[in-house]
mmCIF file of C-alpha atoms in Angstrom:
data_model
loop_
_atom_site.group_PDB
_atom_site.id
_atom_site.type_symbol
_atom_site.label_atom_id
_atom_site.label_comp_id
_atom_site.label_asym_id
_atom_site.label_seq_id
_atom_site.Cartn_x
_atom_site.Cartn_y
_atom_site.Cartn_z
ATOM 1 C CA MET A 1 32.387 103.868 200.097
ATOM 2 C CA SER A 2 32.550 100.475 198.472
ATOM 3 C CA ASP A 3 34.538 97.818 200.203
ATOM 4 C CA PRO A 4 37.182 95.800 198.280
ATOM 5 C CA ALA A 5 34.846 92.799 197.987
ATOM 6 C CA THR A 6 32.156 94.927 196.310
ATOM 7 C CA LYS A 7 34.683 96.408 193.898
ATOM 8 C CA ALA A 8 35.906 92.928 193.056
ATOM 9 C CA ARG A 9 32.362 91.756 192.308
ATOM 10 C CA GLN A 10 31.773 94.794 190.074
ATOM 11 C CA GLY A 11 34.990 94.039 188.231
ATOM 12 C CA LEU A 12 33.904 90.445 187.646
ATOM 13 C CA ARG A 13 30.568 91.655 186.259
ATOM 14 C CA PHE A 14 32.378 93.743 183.651
ATOM 15 C CA LEU A 15 34.374 90.683 182.601
ATOM 16 C CA GLY A 16 31.160 89.212 181.233
ATOM 17 C CA VAL A 17 30.747 91.969 178.634
ATOM 18 C CA VAL A 18 34.419 92.136 177.626
ATOM 19 C CA PRO A 19 33.922 89.650 174.735
ATOM 20 C CA PHE A 20 31.092 91.816 173.377
ATOM 21 C CA PHE A 21 33.172 95.006 173.397
ATOM 22 C CA ALA A 22 36.168 93.143 171.962
ATOM 23 C CA TYR A 23 33.995 91.715 169.169
ATOM 24 C CA ALA A 24 32.465 95.120 168.417
ATOM 25 C CA ALA A 25 35.876 96.780 168.374
ATOM 26 C CA LEU A 26 37.519 94.187 166.117
ATOM 27 C CA PHE A 27 34.711 93.518 163.640
ATOM 28 C CA LEU A 28 32.702 96.774 163.644
ATOM 29 C CA LEU A 29 34.600 99.820 164.906
ATOM 30 C CA ALA A 30 38.057 99.003 163.495
ATOM 31 C CA PRO A 31 36.815 98.111 159.948
ATOM 32 C CA THR A 32 34.566 101.186 159.932
ATOM 33 C CA ALA A 33 37.439 103.463 160.941
ATOM 34 C CA PHE A 34 39.664 101.791 158.304
ATOM 35 C CA LEU A 35 37.235 102.429 155.431
ATOM 36 C CA VAL A 36 36.416 105.977 156.599
ATOM 37 C CA ILE A 37 40.124 106.856 156.530
ATOM 38 C CA GLY A 38 40.536 105.038 153.198
ATOM 39 C CA ALA A 39 37.704 107.074 151.675
ATOM 40 C CA PHE A 40 39.826 110.199 152.158
ATOM 41 C CA GLN A 41 43.036 108.707 150.721
ATOM 42 C CA ASN A 42 44.342 108.124 147.210
ATOM 43 C CA GLN A 43 46.059 104.913 146.128
ATOM 44 C CA GLU A 44 49.454 106.341 147.169
ATOM 45 C CA GLY A 45 48.223 106.958 150.735
ATOM 46 C CA GLY A 46 47.917 110.742 150.492
ATOM 47 C CA PHE A 47 44.792 112.456 151.757
ATOM 48 C CA THR A 48 42.317 113.724 149.165
ATOM 49 C CA LEU A 49 38.635 114.532 148.630
ATOM 50 C CA ASP A 50 38.599 113.184 145.073
ATOM 51 C CA ASN A 51 36.898 109.925 146.124
ATOM 52 C CA LEU A 52 33.953 111.842 147.595
ATOM 53 C CA PHE A 53 33.748 114.082 144.521
ATOM 54 C CA ASN A 54 33.713 110.952 142.325
ATOM 55 C CA LEU A 55 30.499 109.822 144.048
ATOM 56 C CA ALA A 56 28.761 112.414 141.838
ATOM 57 C CA ASN A 57 29.653 110.317 138.765
ATOM 58 C CA PRO A 58 26.379 109.533 136.895
ATOM 59 C CA THR A 59 27.065 105.772 137.039
ATOM 60 C CA ILE A 60 27.488 105.881 140.820
ATOM 61 C CA VAL A 61 24.477 108.146 141.323
ATOM 62 C CA ALA A 62 22.408 105.725 139.206
ATOM 63 C CA ALA A 63 23.653 102.787 141.335
ATOM 64 C CA TYR A 64 22.602 104.531 144.543
ATOM 65 C CA TRP A 65 19.231 105.438 143.006
ATOM 66 C CA ILE A 66 18.485 101.854 141.890
ATOM 67 C CA SER A 67 19.494 100.538 145.320
ATOM 68 C CA ILE A 68 17.229 103.074 147.015
ATOM 69 C CA LYS A 69 14.301 102.140 144.743
ATOM 70 C CA VAL A 70 14.741 98.378 145.264
ATOM 71 C CA SER A 71 15.138 98.852 149.026
ATOM 72 C CA ALA A 72 12.124 101.186 149.255
ATOM 73 C CA ALA A 73 9.907 98.889 147.159
ATOM 74 C CA SER A 74 10.806 95.788 149.170
ATOM 75 C CA ALA A 75 10.514 97.701 152.470
ATOM 76 C CA ILE A 76 7.055 99.125 151.694
ATOM 77 C CA GLY A 77 5.801 95.821 150.270
ATOM 78 C CA GLY A 78 7.234 93.880 153.205
ATOM 79 C CA ALA A 79 5.781 96.343 155.719
ATOM 80 C CA VAL A 80 2.245 96.254 154.289
ATOM 81 C CA ILE A 81 2.076 92.475 153.794
ATOM 82 C CA GLY A 82 3.883 91.725 157.053
ATOM 83 C CA LEU A 83 1.559 94.039 159.004
ATOM 84 C CA LEU A 84 -1.524 92.300 157.598
ATOM 85 C CA ILE A 85 -0.118 88.844 158.378
ATOM 86 C CA ALA A 86 0.909 89.860 161.900
ATOM 87 C CA GLN A 87 -2.498 91.417 162.542
ATOM 88 C CA ALA A 88 -4.196 88.193 161.445
ATOM 89 C CA ALA A 89 -1.933 86.114 163.706
ATOM 90 C CA VAL A 90 -2.122 88.376 166.782
ATOM 91 C CA ASN A 91 -5.677 89.738 166.735
ATOM 92 C CA GLY A 92 -7.398 87.740 164.007
ATOM 93 C CA GLY A 93 -8.830 84.956 166.151
ATOM 94 C CA LEU A 94 -7.080 82.232 164.159
ATOM 95 C CA PRO A 95 -6.520 78.709 165.601
ATOM 96 C CA GLY A 96 -3.880 78.696 168.342
ATOM 97 C CA TRP A 97 -1.345 76.551 166.484
ATOM 98 C CA ILE A 98 -0.990 79.063 163.644
ATOM 99 C CA ARG A 99 0.712 81.788 165.698
ATOM 100 C CA PRO A 100 3.735 79.802 167.007
ATOM 101 C CA THR A 101 4.083 78.102 163.618
ATOM 102 C CA LEU A 102 4.076 81.451 161.819
ATOM 103 C CA PHE A 103 6.580 83.011 164.218
ATOM 104 C CA THR A 104 8.907 80.015 163.988
ATOM 105 C CA PHE A 105 8.809 80.130 160.192
ATOM 106 C CA SER A 106 9.346 83.916 160.268
ATOM 107 C CA GLY A 107 12.425 83.506 162.450
ATOM 108 C CA VAL A 108 13.910 81.066 159.925
ATOM 109 C CA ALA A 109 12.835 82.880 156.736
ATOM 110 C CA SER A 110 14.031 86.300 157.923
ATOM 111 C CA ASN A 111 17.566 84.856 158.063
ATOM 112 C CA PHE A 112 17.316 82.902 154.807
ATOM 113 C CA ALA A 113 19.249 85.092 152.373
ATOM 114 C CA GLY A 114 22.343 85.072 150.230
ATOM 115 C CA ILE A 115 23.256 82.397 147.687
ATOM 116 C CA PRO A 116 20.752 79.755 148.961
ATOM 117 C CA LEU A 117 17.854 82.212 148.543
ATOM 118 C CA ALA A 118 19.030 83.243 145.072
ATOM 119 C CA PHE A 119 19.293 79.609 144.002
ATOM 120 C CA ALA A 120 15.837 78.841 145.428
ATOM 121 C CA PHE A 121 14.254 81.637 143.387
ATOM 122 C CA LEU A 122 16.152 80.670 140.229
ATOM 123 C CA ALA A 123 14.896 77.104 140.638
ATOM 124 C CA THR A 124 11.363 78.371 141.218
ATOM 125 C CA LEU A 125 10.876 81.464 139.051
ATOM 126 C CA GLY A 126 13.862 81.359 136.705
ATOM 127 C CA ARG A 127 13.359 80.908 132.948
ATOM 128 C CA THR A 128 13.371 77.122 133.447
ATOM 129 C CA GLY A 129 12.107 77.210 137.045
ATOM 130 C CA LEU A 130 9.419 74.893 138.380
ATOM 131 C CA VAL A 131 6.659 77.488 138.816
ATOM 132 C CA THR A 132 7.515 79.110 135.470
ATOM 133 C CA ALA A 133 7.185 75.754 133.716
ATOM 134 C CA LEU A 134 3.957 74.810 135.533
ATOM 135 C CA LEU A 135 2.311 78.153 134.735
ATOM 136 C CA LYS A 136 3.203 77.742 131.079
ATOM 137 C CA SER A 137 2.138 74.096 130.741
ATOM 138 C CA TRP A 138 -0.994 74.158 132.941
ATOM 139 C CA PHE A 139 -2.379 77.675 132.389
ATOM 140 C CA GLY A 140 -0.616 78.857 129.237
ATOM 141 C CA VAL A 141 0.933 81.792 131.143
ATOM 142 C CA ASN A 142 4.428 82.736 129.983
ATOM 143 C CA LEU A 143 5.897 84.934 132.718
ATOM 144 C CA TYR A 144 8.911 86.076 130.713
ATOM 145 C CA ALA A 145 6.842 86.848 127.602
ATOM 146 C CA SER A 146 4.752 89.192 129.770
ATOM 147 C CA GLY A 147 7.859 91.200 130.733
ATOM 148 C CA PHE A 148 8.759 89.595 134.062
ATOM 149 C CA ASN A 149 12.480 89.097 134.616
ATOM 150 C CA LEU A 150 13.809 87.568 137.817
ATOM 151 C CA LEU A 151 17.190 89.177 137.142
ATOM 152 C CA GLY A 152 15.713 92.684 136.942
ATOM 153 C CA PHE A 153 14.298 95.280 139.319
ATOM 154 C CA TRP A 154 11.022 93.540 140.180
ATOM 155 C CA GLY A 155 12.660 90.120 140.323
ATOM 156 C CA LEU A 156 15.173 91.321 142.913
ATOM 157 C CA THR A 157 12.423 93.137 144.838
ATOM 158 C CA LEU A 158 10.310 89.960 144.888
ATOM 159 C CA THR A 159 13.294 87.967 146.134
ATOM 160 C CA TYR A 160 13.975 90.465 148.917
ATOM 161 C CA LEU A 161 10.323 90.217 150.019
ATOM 162 C CA TYR A 162 10.989 86.613 151.013
ATOM 163 C CA PHE A 163 12.971 87.775 154.061
ATOM 164 C CA GLN A 164 11.449 91.242 154.441
ATOM 165 C CA ILE A 165 7.878 90.044 155.129
ATOM 166 C CA PRO A 166 8.805 87.606 157.962
ATOM 167 C CA LEU A 167 11.126 90.220 159.462
ATOM 168 C CA MET A 168 8.214 92.682 159.546
ATOM 169 C CA VAL A 169 6.016 90.046 161.228
ATOM 170 C CA LEU A 170 8.581 89.601 164.003
ATOM 171 C CA ILE A 171 9.166 93.341 164.486
ATOM 172 C CA ILE A 172 5.586 94.616 164.441
ATOM 173 C CA SER A 173 3.900 91.812 166.447
ATOM 174 C CA PRO A 174 4.881 93.242 169.888
ATOM 175 C CA ALA A 175 3.337 96.599 168.916
ATOM 176 C CA LEU A 176 0.129 94.882 167.785
ATOM 177 C CA GLU A 177 0.019 92.980 171.070
ATOM 178 C CA GLY A 178 0.122 96.367 172.840
ATOM 179 C CA LEU A 179 -3.268 97.339 171.391
ATOM 180 C CA ARG A 180 -5.700 96.786 174.239
ATOM 181 C CA ARG A 181 -8.965 94.959 173.713
ATOM 182 C CA GLU A 182 -10.741 97.632 175.763
ATOM 183 C CA TRP A 183 -9.985 100.244 173.098
ATOM 184 C CA ARG A 184 -11.727 98.210 170.390
ATOM 185 C CA GLU A 185 -14.653 97.444 172.721
ATOM 186 C CA ALA A 186 -15.008 101.122 173.646
ATOM 187 C CA ALA A 187 -14.916 102.114 169.977
ATOM 188 C CA ALA A 188 -17.558 99.487 169.151
ATOM 189 C CA THR A 189 -19.724 100.718 172.025
ATOM 190 C CA LEU A 190 -19.610 104.217 170.538
ATOM 191 C CA GLY A 191 -20.681 102.845 167.163
ATOM 192 C CA ALA A 192 -17.318 102.709 165.359
ATOM 193 C CA GLY A 193 -16.774 99.925 162.828
ATOM 194 C CA ASP A 194 -13.492 98.190 162.051
ATOM 195 C CA ILE A 195 -12.426 100.799 159.503
ATOM 196 C CA GLU A 196 -13.214 103.657 161.866
ATOM 197 C CA TYR A 197 -11.328 101.915 164.706
ATOM 198 C CA TRP A 198 -8.222 101.436 162.591
ATOM 199 C CA ARG A 199 -8.353 104.937 161.108
ATOM 200 C CA ARG A 200 -8.904 106.851 164.353
ATOM 201 C CA ILE A 201 -7.335 104.628 167.066
ATOM 202 C CA ALA A 202 -5.093 101.764 165.967
ATOM 203 C CA LEU A 203 -3.116 103.371 163.135
ATOM 204 C CA PRO A 204 -2.408 106.653 164.993
ATOM 205 C CA ILE A 205 -0.980 104.529 167.832
ATOM 206 C CA LEU A 206 0.933 102.177 165.566
ATOM 207 C CA TRP A 207 2.350 104.604 163.001
ATOM 208 C CA PRO A 208 5.705 105.213 164.801
ATOM 209 C CA SER A 209 6.264 101.457 165.073
ATOM 210 C CA VAL A 210 5.160 100.786 161.472
ATOM 211 C CA LEU A 211 7.257 103.609 160.027
ATOM 212 C CA GLY A 212 10.263 102.629 162.143
ATOM 213 C CA ALA A 213 9.974 98.986 161.071
ATOM 214 C CA THR A 214 9.743 100.098 157.420
ATOM 215 C CA LEU A 215 12.971 102.080 157.817
ATOM 216 C CA LEU A 216 14.647 99.018 159.338
ATOM 217 C CA LEU A 217 13.518 96.920 156.365
ATOM 218 C CA PHE A 218 14.904 99.603 154.032
ATOM 219 C CA ALA A 219 18.308 99.465 155.741
ATOM 220 C CA ASN A 220 18.195 95.664 155.698
ATOM 221 C CA ALA A 221 17.677 95.586 151.914
ATOM 222 C CA PHE A 222 20.058 98.462 151.160
ATOM 223 C CA GLY A 223 23.029 96.628 152.657
ATOM 224 C CA ALA A 224 22.278 93.234 151.081
ATOM 225 C CA ILE A 225 24.786 92.019 148.508
ATOM 226 C CA ALA A 226 25.054 88.227 148.477
ATOM 227 C CA THR A 227 21.495 87.643 147.246
ATOM 228 C CA ALA A 228 21.711 90.390 144.613
ATOM 229 C CA TYR A 229 25.147 89.318 143.373
ATOM 230 C CA ALA A 230 24.228 85.625 143.175
ATOM 231 C CA LEU A 231 20.913 86.394 141.459
ATOM 232 C CA THR A 232 21.708 89.191 139.025
ATOM 233 C CA GLY A 233 25.515 89.203 138.752
ATOM 234 C CA SER A 234 26.366 92.550 137.147
ATOM 235 C CA SER A 235 23.119 92.891 135.133
ATOM 236 C CA LEU A 236 21.603 95.208 137.778
ATOM 237 C CA ASN A 237 23.830 98.097 138.777
ATOM 238 C CA ILE A 238 23.106 98.411 142.499
ATOM 239 C CA VAL A 239 25.593 100.099 144.799
ATOM 240 C CA THR A 240 26.655 96.999 146.758
ATOM 241 C CA ILE A 241 27.664 95.186 143.551
ATOM 242 C CA LEU A 242 29.470 98.320 142.308
ATOM 243 C CA LEU A 243 31.294 98.530 145.652
ATOM 244 C CA TYR A 244 32.342 94.887 145.384
ATOM 245 C CA ALA A 245 33.652 95.521 141.857
ATOM 246 C CA GLN A 246 35.727 98.490 143.035
ATOM 247 C CA ILE A 247 37.329 96.573 145.903
ATOM 248 C CA ARG A 248 37.712 93.074 144.450
ATOM 249 C CA GLY A 249 37.218 93.474 140.697
ATOM 250 C CA ASP A 250 40.012 93.305 138.096
ATOM 251 C CA VAL A 251 38.640 96.012 135.773
ATOM 252 C CA LEU A 252 37.104 98.652 138.046
ATOM 253 C CA HIS A 253 39.566 98.103 140.862
ATOM 254 C CA ASP A 254 39.835 101.316 142.924
ATOM 255 C CA LYS A 255 39.621 100.358 146.571
ATOM 256 C CA ASN A 256 39.587 103.944 147.832
ATOM 257 C CA LEU A 257 36.557 104.766 145.673
ATOM 258 C CA GLY A 258 35.017 101.568 147.098
ATOM 259 C CA TYR A 259 35.638 102.907 150.613
ATOM 260 C CA ALA A 260 33.877 106.150 149.622
ATOM 261 C CA LEU A 261 30.921 104.109 148.288
ATOM 262 C CA ALA A 262 30.807 102.236 151.597
ATOM 263 C CA LEU A 263 30.915 105.548 153.477
ATOM 264 C CA GLY A 264 27.843 106.707 151.555
ATOM 265 C CA MET A 265 26.077 103.453 152.415
ATOM 266 C CA ILE A 266 26.962 103.864 156.091
ATOM 267 C CA PHE A 267 25.433 107.344 156.039
ATOM 268 C CA ILE A 268 22.150 106.140 154.456
ATOM 269 C CA THR A 269 21.732 102.983 156.557
ATOM 270 C CA GLY A 270 22.884 104.793 159.711
ATOM 271 C CA LEU A 271 20.284 107.505 159.182
ATOM 272 C CA SER A 272 17.584 104.850 158.661
ATOM 273 C CA ASN A 273 18.594 103.016 161.849
ATOM 274 C CA VAL A 274 18.722 106.194 163.938
ATOM 275 C CA LEU A 275 15.218 107.143 162.782
ATOM 276 C CA TYR A 276 14.042 103.568 163.474
ATOM 277 C CA ILE A 277 15.398 103.668 167.049
ATOM 278 C CA TRP A 278 13.818 107.084 167.659
ATOM 279 C CA LEU A 279 10.418 106.027 166.296
ATOM 280 C CA ARG A 280 10.501 102.726 168.167
ATOM 281 C CA GLY A 281 11.281 104.492 171.437
ATOM 282 C CA ARG A 282 8.467 106.950 170.821
ATOM 283 C CA GLY A 283 5.968 104.163 170.105
ATOM 284 C CA GLU A 284 6.999 102.152 173.181
ATOM 285 C CA ARG A 285 6.756 105.200 175.451
ATOM 286 C CA TRP A 286 3.247 105.921 174.159
ATOM 287 C CA LEU A 287 2.095 102.355 174.766
ATOM 288 C CA ARG A 288 3.561 102.346 178.311
ATOM 289 C CA ARG A 289 1.734 105.569 179.188
ATOM 290 C CA SER A 290 -1.608 104.415 177.769
#
């Protein structure tokens, strides 16, 4: 049996995590419960399923579809480019100062989003942006005459890549560090080249981590609103902007439909995060056993 002094020490230990649980309850659990209940209510407070049925509206389905496409494109692009950069930094034999510099920059860039990022891209690749003007005056290349539009699908995807690539570098680097040098040396001894090593050894080991990180990038882009709203306004009908219009807008104002939109987003991002956690756990268990 525990003596009173031991019980007192255990009680003091729990005091240290009280702020965390209080923060999670006030700013995560309570708002989530509020919007879930609101998704099943009408504007008079009565319970209804109409808000969920209204999610089948073609405009809302199109908003979800565009958001999924932008998120998938930026997640796949960020995963591929980030994996190559991380591989070069971790196992590429580059000078020692590059790795800490790259990781420091990645830590900053992965959190650089919202209005500052949108303004940076408008100043760089907007119709009168610096790079747009230099390409036109130095090389005669008119980006917007060729069909590029920063305020469209590919423009938003390119903007998202700015924080998706460094996030992938930070996430996938520990998995790359888990690849043992002995495996490559053994493969080389048996006559395998780099392509054969990656196809038969490295990628089969890394695929849970790479796929899980891609799902995390997808969820990261799917929930973004500040960058998209500041960059495109209402010209691109993605679900986060539509949700904002339903809750705060003057024309489309229907807060309960906005709660239903948020509930759909929670389902999609929650599913992505659950799969990410499962794949990450599977990859880590494999590396610990090997």
